[in-house]
Coordinates of C-alpha atoms in Angstrom, one line a residue:
M41 CA 31.6 -3.9 -36.0
Q42 CA 29.1 -4.9 -38.6
H43 CA 29.1 -8.5 -39.8
P44 CA 29.3 -9.0 -43.6
E45 CA 25.9 -10.6 -43.7
E46 CA 24.2 -7.7 -41.9
Q47 CA 21.8 -5.6 -44.0
P48 CA 20.8 -2.2 -42.5
L49 CA 17.0 -1.8 -42.2
A50 CA 15.2 1.6 -42.4
G51 CA 11.7 2.7 -41.5
G52 CA 9.5 1.9 -38.6
N53 CA 9.8 3.7 -35.3
V54 CA 13.5 3.2 -34.6
S55 CA 15.8 2.7 -37.6
A56 CA 19.2 3.9 -36.5
G57 CA 21.4 0.8 -36.0
V58 CA 18.7 -1.8 -36.9
V59 CA 20.0 -4.6 -39.1
R60 CA 19.0 -7.9 -40.4
A61 CA 21.6 -10.6 -39.9
G62 CA 20.6 -13.9 -41.3
D63 CA 17.3 -14.9 -39.7
T64 CA 17.6 -12.3 -37.0
V65 CA 16.9 -8.6 -36.5
R66 CA 19.3 -6.7 -34.3
R67 CA 18.7 -3.3 -32.8
P68 CA 20.3 -1.1 -30.1
A69 CA 19.3 -2.2 -26.6
G70 CA 18.0 0.3 -24.1
P71 CA 16.5 0.4 -20.6
W72 CA 13.2 -0.9 -22.1
T73 CA 14.9 -4.1 -23.4
P74 CA 14.2 -6.4 -20.4
A75 CA 10.5 -5.4 -20.4
V76 CA 10.1 -5.9 -24.1
H77 CA 11.9 -9.3 -24.0
A78 CA 9.6 -10.4 -21.1
L79 CA 6.5 -9.4 -23.1
L80 CA 7.7 -11.1 -26.3
T81 CA 8.7 -14.2 -24.5
H82 CA 5.3 -14.4 -22.8
L83 CA 3.5 -14.0 -26.2
H84 CA 5.7 -16.7 -27.7
E85 CA 5.1 -19.1 -24.7
V86 CA 1.3 -18.7 -25.0
G87 CA 1.4 -19.6 -28.7
F88 CA 1.2 -16.1 -30.3
R89 CA 3.6 -16.4 -33.2
A90 CA 2.9 -13.1 -34.9
A91 CA 5.3 -11.3 -32.4
P92 CA 9.1 -11.6 -32.8
R93 CA 10.8 -14.1 -30.5
P94 CA 13.6 -12.5 -28.4
L95 CA 16.9 -14.2 -28.8
G96 CA 18.9 -12.3 -26.1
I97 CA 21.7 -9.8 -26.6
D98 CA 24.5 -10.2 -29.1
E99 CA 28.2 -9.6 -28.6
Q100 CA 27.7 -5.9 -29.5
G101 CA 25.0 -5.4 -26.8
R102 CA 22.2 -5.3 -29.3
Q103 CA 18.8 -6.9 -28.9
R104 CA 18.3 -10.0 -31.1
A105 CA 15.0 -11.3 -32.3
D106 CA 13.8 -13.7 -35.0
A107 CA 13.0 -12.1 -38.3
G108 CA 10.1 -14.3 -39.4
D109 CA 7.3 -13.3 -41.7
R110 CA 5.0 -12.6 -38.7
L111 CA 2.2 -10.8 -40.5
R112 CA 1.9 -13.6 -43.1
I113 CA 2.1 -16.3 -40.3
F114 CA -0.7 -14.4 -38.5
A115 CA -2.9 -14.3 -41.7
D116 CA -2.1 -18.0 -42.5
A117 CA -3.0 -19.1 -38.9
Y118 CA -6.4 -17.4 -39.2
G119 CA -7.0 -18.9 -42.7
L120 CA -7.5 -15.5 -44.2
D121 CA -8.4 -15.6 -47.9
E122 CA -7.1 -13.1 -50.5
A123 CA -9.9 -10.6 -49.9
E124 CA -9.4 -10.6 -46.1
R125 CA -5.7 -10.2 -46.5
R126 CA -6.3 -7.2 -48.8
R127 CA -8.5 -5.6 -46.1
L128 CA -6.0 -6.3 -43.3
V129 CA -3.4 -3.6 -44.3
P130 CA -5.9 -0.7 -44.0
L131 CA -7.2 -2.2 -40.8
L132 CA -3.7 -2.3 -39.3
G133 CA -3.2 1.4 -40.1
R134 CA -6.6 2.3 -38.6
R135 CA -6.0 0.2 -35.5
T136 CA -2.5 1.6 -35.0
R137 CA -3.9 5.2 -35.3
A138 CA -6.6 4.2 -32.8
M139 CA -4.0 3.2 -30.3
H140 CA -2.3 6.6 -30.7
D141 CA -5.6 8.3 -30.1
F142 CA -6.3 6.1 -27.1
L143 CA -3.0 7.0 -25.5
R144 CA -3.5 10.7 -26.2
E145 CA -7.0 10.7 -24.6
Q146 CA -5.9 8.7 -21.6
A147 CA -2.8 10.9 -21.1
A148 CA -5.1 14.0 -21.2
L149 CA -7.1 12.4 -18.4
G150 CA -4.0 11.5 -16.4
T151 CA -4.8 7.8 -16.5
Q152 CA -1.8 5.6 -15.6
P153 CA 0.1 3.9 -17.1
W154 CA -1.0 5.6 -20.3
A155 CA -0.1 9.1 -19.2
T156 CA 3.5 8.0 -18.5
L157 CA 3.7 6.1 -21.8
W158 CA 2.5 9.2 -23.6
A159 CA 5.1 11.4 -21.8
E160 CA 7.8 8.9 -22.8
G161 CA 7.0 9.4 -26.4
H162 CA 5.0 6.2 -27.1
G163 CA 2.3 8.3 -28.8
D164 CA 4.8 9.5 -31.3
V165 CA 5.8 5.9 -32.0
W166 CA 2.2 4.7 -32.6
R167 CA 1.6 7.7 -34.9
S168 CA 4.8 7.1 -36.9
D169 CA 4.0 3.3 -37.1
A170 CA 0.6 4.1 -38.5
A171 CA 2.2 6.4 -41.1
Y172 CA 4.7 3.8 -41.9
I173 CA 2.0 1.2 -42.5
E174 CA -0.1 3.5 -44.6
Q175 CA 2.8 4.8 -46.7
R176 CA 3.8 1.2 -47.6
A177 CA 0.4 -0.4 -48.0
D178 CA 1.3 -1.9 -51.4
Q179 CA 4.4 -3.6 -49.9
W180 CA 2.5 -4.9 -46.9
E181 CA -0.2 -6.3 -49.2
K182 CA 2.4 -7.9 -51.5
A183 CA 4.0 -9.6 -48.5
L184 CA 0.6 -10.9 -47.2
L185 CA -0.3 -12.3 -50.6
A186 CA 3.1 -13.9 -51.3
G187 CA 3.8 -17.5 -51.1

């Protein structure tokens, strides 16, 4: 059952069933959810506010996380000026592609845990995330320069 305030979200690496509900993002949970929540909780506890903060599981069994403006918070925290913010978006695309390449290379060498992550499809996720960033560079830049 979708709540009236829910707005379906598209794009990224998993879009089926992802919605924004108020100040939260909700997405289908899976076997990875406890590990993802543990990582995000740790990041939040050590003061890294550019990652979403997990808020548990909703009544429909979906992951809940805050929907803050994380990239802008990150840029603000580092005091990035307009020129640095404009350079950030292409950098994000390059770094995301570099992670894909790293996973591919480590998987080819049989290095764990990277080989397992590659076999589970994480390389595809990094590649699609890089494409998502690059295809929407104007939107990312606009968000970084807003406010």
